[in-house]
Amino acid sequence: MIKFTGSEVRDLLIAFFVISLCFAIANGGRDTNAILQMLPIVMVGVGTGFILHELGHKFVSMKYGYWAEFKLWPQGLIFALVTSFFGFVFAAPGAVYTYANYMTDEINGKISIAGPIVNIALALIFLAIATAVYTSAFNSETSFWIFIISSAAYSVNSFLAVFNLLPIGNLDGSKVLSWNIGIWIVTIAIAGILTAGSMTIGVENIVRMILGI
């Protein structure tokens, strides 16, 4: 059973809202109305992507018998807000800290890769949802908004996956690379392809390619 402390729940909620706001600013520019309109849409992708990413780390840590807890990094939140005004988000609001006297590179790598794998899985799930509702989105307002939200969630989750797999500093990628270079290459390649697709040809064109239209 996964257990949470009161401070951990508080930190997760703060990070969730601030990072959602950052992605809304990055996509809406400095237009307040655009940011407010984008915020609830982005919150779905960030909510599932960010929270489940961290829970992935926590679940695997506790599976190995370690205590794990998410802690906020205020400086990271501030930096994320600053970068969002330049059109991108350096998302490092905090991390799940695993408390252990000793941990092998393998276990550390498996704990670290859990978060990005969750994001990759979510990106594919949201892409499948966007594909399923695409044809009806032209005639149904409900389907239209499901498509918009799913498209944003696909983009956010694919980005979170590739970002966290970068072998920089204390990001997940550094630990995965130390454990198994082959697994790191395959995982970051998948995340990179998903992210590049959303940033270049766009989610709608990806869906149209899948549907063959």
Short mmCIF file of C-alpha atoms in Angstrom, two decimals:
data_model
loop_
_atom_site.label_atom_id
_atom_site.label_comp_id
_atom_site.label_asym_id
_atom_site.label_seq_id
_atom_site.Cartn_x
_atom_site.Cartn_y
_atom_site.Cartn_z
CA MET A 1 0.00 0.00 0.00
CA ILE A 2 1.34 3.44 -0.96
CA LYS A 3 1.33 5.86 1.99
CA PHE A 4 1.55 9.66 1.80
CA THR A 5 2.46 12.28 4.37
CA GLY A 6 0.49 15.52 4.70
CA SER A 7 3.44 17.61 3.53
CA GLU A 8 3.90 15.30 0.53
CA VAL A 9 0.29 15.78 -0.59
CA ARG A 10 0.69 19.55 -0.18
CA ASP A 11 3.90 19.59 -2.23
CA LEU A 12 2.34 17.48 -4.99
CA LEU A 13 -0.68 19.79 -5.26
CA ILE A 14 1.47 22.94 -5.35
CA ALA A 15 3.80 21.47 -7.98
CA PHE A 16 0.83 20.23 -10.02
CA PHE A 17 -0.80 23.66 -10.19
CA VAL A 18 2.38 25.66 -10.83
CA ILE A 19 3.64 23.33 -13.56
CA SER A 20 0.17 23.37 -15.17
CA LEU A 21 0.32 27.16 -15.14
CA CYS A 22 3.79 27.07 -16.69
CA PHE A 23 2.65 24.95 -19.62
CA ALA A 24 -0.40 27.21 -20.07
CA ILE A 25 1.86 30.28 -20.19
CA ALA A 26 4.28 28.58 -22.60
CA ASN A 27 1.40 27.79 -24.97
CA GLY A 28 -0.68 30.92 -24.41
CA GLY A 29 2.13 33.46 -24.49
CA ARG A 30 1.40 36.64 -22.57
CA ASP A 31 -2.27 36.65 -23.46
CA THR A 32 -4.12 36.30 -20.15
CA ASN A 33 -7.33 35.04 -21.77
CA ALA A 34 -5.40 32.43 -23.75
CA ILE A 35 -3.60 31.29 -20.58
CA LEU A 36 -6.86 30.96 -18.63
CA GLN A 37 -8.44 29.04 -21.51
CA MET A 38 -5.43 26.77 -21.86
CA LEU A 39 -5.01 26.09 -18.12
CA PRO A 40 -7.83 23.55 -17.57
CA ILE A 41 -6.89 21.75 -20.80
CA VAL A 42 -3.23 21.48 -19.82
CA MET A 43 -4.09 20.44 -16.27
CA VAL A 44 -5.42 17.10 -17.54
CA GLY A 45 -2.14 16.23 -19.23
CA VAL A 46 0.02 17.65 -16.47
CA GLY A 47 -2.19 16.20 -13.74
CA THR A 48 -1.95 12.68 -15.08
CA GLY A 49 1.59 13.08 -16.40
CA PHE A 50 3.23 14.76 -13.43
CA ILE A 51 1.40 13.01 -10.59
CA LEU A 52 1.57 9.52 -12.08
CA HIS A 53 5.22 10.06 -13.06
CA GLU A 54 6.09 10.72 -9.43
CA LEU A 55 3.85 7.90 -8.21
CA GLY A 56 5.70 5.59 -10.60
CA HIS A 57 8.96 6.37 -8.80
CA LYS A 58 7.29 6.03 -5.41
CA PHE A 59 5.57 2.73 -6.23
CA VAL A 60 8.75 1.03 -7.49
CA SER A 61 10.77 2.37 -4.55
CA MET A 62 8.29 0.99 -2.05
CA LYS A 63 8.10 -2.27 -4.03
CA TYR A 64 11.78 -2.73 -3.16
CA GLY A 65 11.04 -1.98 0.50
CA TYR A 66 12.29 1.62 0.61
CA TRP A 67 10.44 4.62 2.00
CA ALA A 68 9.93 7.24 -0.73
CA GLU A 69 8.47 10.74 -0.49
CA PHE A 70 7.94 13.61 -2.93
CA LYS A 71 9.51 16.91 -1.90
CA LEU A 72 9.02 20.29 -3.54
CA TRP A 73 11.95 22.24 -4.97
CA PRO A 74 10.89 25.94 -4.80
CA GLN A 75 13.84 27.13 -6.91
CA GLY A 76 12.83 24.66 -9.62
CA LEU A 77 9.26 26.01 -9.64
CA ILE A 78 10.51 29.58 -9.98
CA PHE A 79 12.86 28.60 -12.81
CA ALA A 80 9.99 26.75 -14.56
CA LEU A 81 7.84 29.90 -14.35
CA VAL A 82 10.62 32.06 -15.76
CA THR A 83 11.34 29.73 -18.69
CA SER A 84 7.63 29.42 -19.52
CA PHE A 85 7.56 33.08 -20.59
CA PHE A 86 10.15 32.18 -23.25
CA GLY A 87 7.93 29.48 -24.76
CA PHE A 88 9.34 26.37 -23.08
CA VAL A 89 9.22 24.80 -19.64
CA PHE A 90 12.22 23.51 -17.69
CA ALA A 91 10.07 21.28 -15.50
CA ALA A 92 11.90 20.45 -12.28
CA PRO A 93 9.41 21.22 -9.49
CA GLY A 94 10.66 18.55 -7.14
CA ALA A 95 11.39 14.87 -6.91
CA VAL A 96 10.60 11.63 -5.11
CA TYR A 97 13.36 11.00 -2.59
CA THR A 98 14.06 7.35 -1.81
CA TYR A 99 15.58 6.70 1.59
CA ALA A 100 18.00 3.78 1.59
CA ASN A 101 21.30 2.97 3.22
CA TYR A 102 22.45 1.21 0.08
CA MET A 103 21.04 0.84 -3.44
CA THR A 104 22.50 -0.86 -6.51
CA ASP A 105 22.67 0.91 -9.87
CA GLU A 106 20.14 -1.58 -11.18
CA ILE A 107 17.51 -0.82 -8.55
CA ASN A 108 18.18 2.91 -8.81
CA GLY A 109 17.83 2.68 -12.59
CA LYS A 110 14.55 0.77 -12.37
CA ILE A 111 13.13 3.29 -9.91
CA SER A 112 14.25 6.15 -12.14
CA ILE A 113 12.90 4.75 -15.41
CA ALA A 114 9.46 4.11 -13.92
CA GLY A 115 8.43 7.78 -14.23
CA PRO A 116 9.33 8.26 -17.91
CA ILE A 117 7.75 4.90 -18.82
CA VAL A 118 4.51 6.10 -17.21
CA ASN A 119 4.67 9.26 -19.34
CA ILE A 120 5.32 7.27 -22.53
CA ALA A 121 2.39 4.97 -21.76
CA LEU A 122 0.11 7.93 -21.03
CA ALA A 123 1.18 9.69 -24.25
CA LEU A 124 0.22 6.61 -26.27
CA ILE A 125 -3.08 6.23 -24.40
CA PHE A 126 -4.02 9.87 -25.03
CA LEU A 127 -2.98 9.53 -28.68
CA ALA A 128 -5.29 6.51 -28.97
CA ILE A 129 -8.15 8.51 -27.43
CA ALA A 130 -7.49 11.44 -29.79
CA THR A 131 -7.52 9.03 -32.74
CA ALA A 132 -10.75 7.37 -31.58
CA VAL A 133 -12.71 10.63 -31.34
CA TYR A 134 -11.15 12.51 -34.28
CA THR A 135 -13.79 11.81 -36.92
CA SER A 136 -16.66 12.64 -34.57
CA ALA A 137 -14.92 15.82 -33.34
CA PHE A 138 -16.20 17.69 -36.41
CA ASN A 139 -19.82 17.09 -35.43
CA SER A 140 -19.73 16.84 -31.64
CA GLU A 141 -18.57 19.53 -29.23
CA THR A 142 -17.86 16.87 -26.60
CA SER A 143 -15.66 14.89 -28.98
CA PHE A 144 -13.97 18.11 -30.07
CA TRP A 145 -12.91 18.95 -26.52
CA ILE A 146 -11.88 15.37 -25.81
CA PHE A 147 -9.65 15.57 -28.89
CA ILE A 148 -8.14 18.92 -27.80
CA ILE A 149 -7.49 17.73 -24.24
CA SER A 150 -6.08 14.38 -25.39
CA SER A 151 -3.82 16.10 -27.92
CA ALA A 152 -2.43 18.43 -25.25
CA ALA A 153 -1.99 15.51 -22.85
CA TYR A 154 -0.09 13.56 -25.52
CA SER A 155 2.26 16.49 -26.11
CA VAL A 156 2.84 17.16 -22.39
CA ASN A 157 3.48 13.52 -21.49
CA SER A 158 5.83 12.87 -24.39
CA PHE A 159 7.78 16.01 -23.48
CA LEU A 160 7.96 15.05 -19.78
CA ALA A 161 9.29 11.62 -20.77
CA VAL A 162 12.10 12.87 -23.01
CA PHE A 163 13.00 15.74 -20.65
CA ASN A 164 13.35 13.47 -17.62
CA LEU A 165 15.42 10.98 -19.62
CA LEU A 166 18.10 13.57 -20.39
CA PRO A 167 21.36 12.41 -18.73
CA ILE A 168 21.83 15.74 -16.95
CA GLY A 169 22.46 16.28 -13.26
CA ASN A 170 19.98 14.45 -11.06
CA LEU A 171 17.40 13.77 -13.78
CA ASP A 172 16.16 10.21 -14.29
CA GLY A 173 18.23 9.78 -17.44
CA SER A 174 21.53 9.95 -15.55
CA LYS A 175 20.55 7.04 -13.29
CA VAL A 176 19.08 4.95 -16.11
CA LEU A 177 22.22 5.50 -18.19
CA SER A 178 24.42 4.38 -15.27
CA TRP A 179 22.36 1.22 -14.98
CA ASN A 180 21.84 0.14 -18.62
CA ILE A 181 22.85 2.19 -21.66
CA GLY A 182 20.81 0.02 -24.03
CA ILE A 183 17.56 0.52 -22.13
CA TRP A 184 18.29 4.25 -21.88
CA ILE A 185 18.86 4.54 -25.67
CA VAL A 186 15.65 2.68 -26.53
CA THR A 187 13.54 4.60 -24.02
CA ILE A 188 14.79 8.09 -24.88
CA ALA A 189 14.50 7.27 -28.60
CA ILE A 190 10.82 6.37 -28.20
CA ALA A 191 10.17 9.46 -26.09
CA GLY A 192 12.12 11.60 -28.55
CA ILE A 193 10.14 10.35 -31.56
CA LEU A 194 6.83 11.01 -29.77
CA THR A 195 7.94 14.51 -28.77
CA ALA A 196 9.36 15.38 -32.18
CA GLY A 197 6.09 14.33 -33.79
CA SER A 198 4.02 16.65 -31.63
CA MET A 199 6.44 19.55 -32.14
CA THR A 200 6.90 19.22 -35.90
CA ILE A 201 3.95 17.71 -37.76
CA GLY A 202 1.47 18.14 -34.90
CA VAL A 203 -0.90 15.76 -33.14
CA GLU A 204 -3.74 16.20 -35.62
CA ASN A 205 -1.51 15.23 -38.54
CA ILE A 206 -0.23 12.21 -36.58
CA VAL A 207 -3.84 11.14 -36.03
CA ARG A 208 -4.67 11.63 -39.70
CA MET A 209 -1.67 9.49 -40.64
CA ILE A 210 -2.84 6.75 -38.28
CA LEU A 211 -6.34 6.88 -39.76
CA GLY A 212 -4.99 7.07 -43.31
CA ILE A 213 -6.87 10.24 -44.22
#
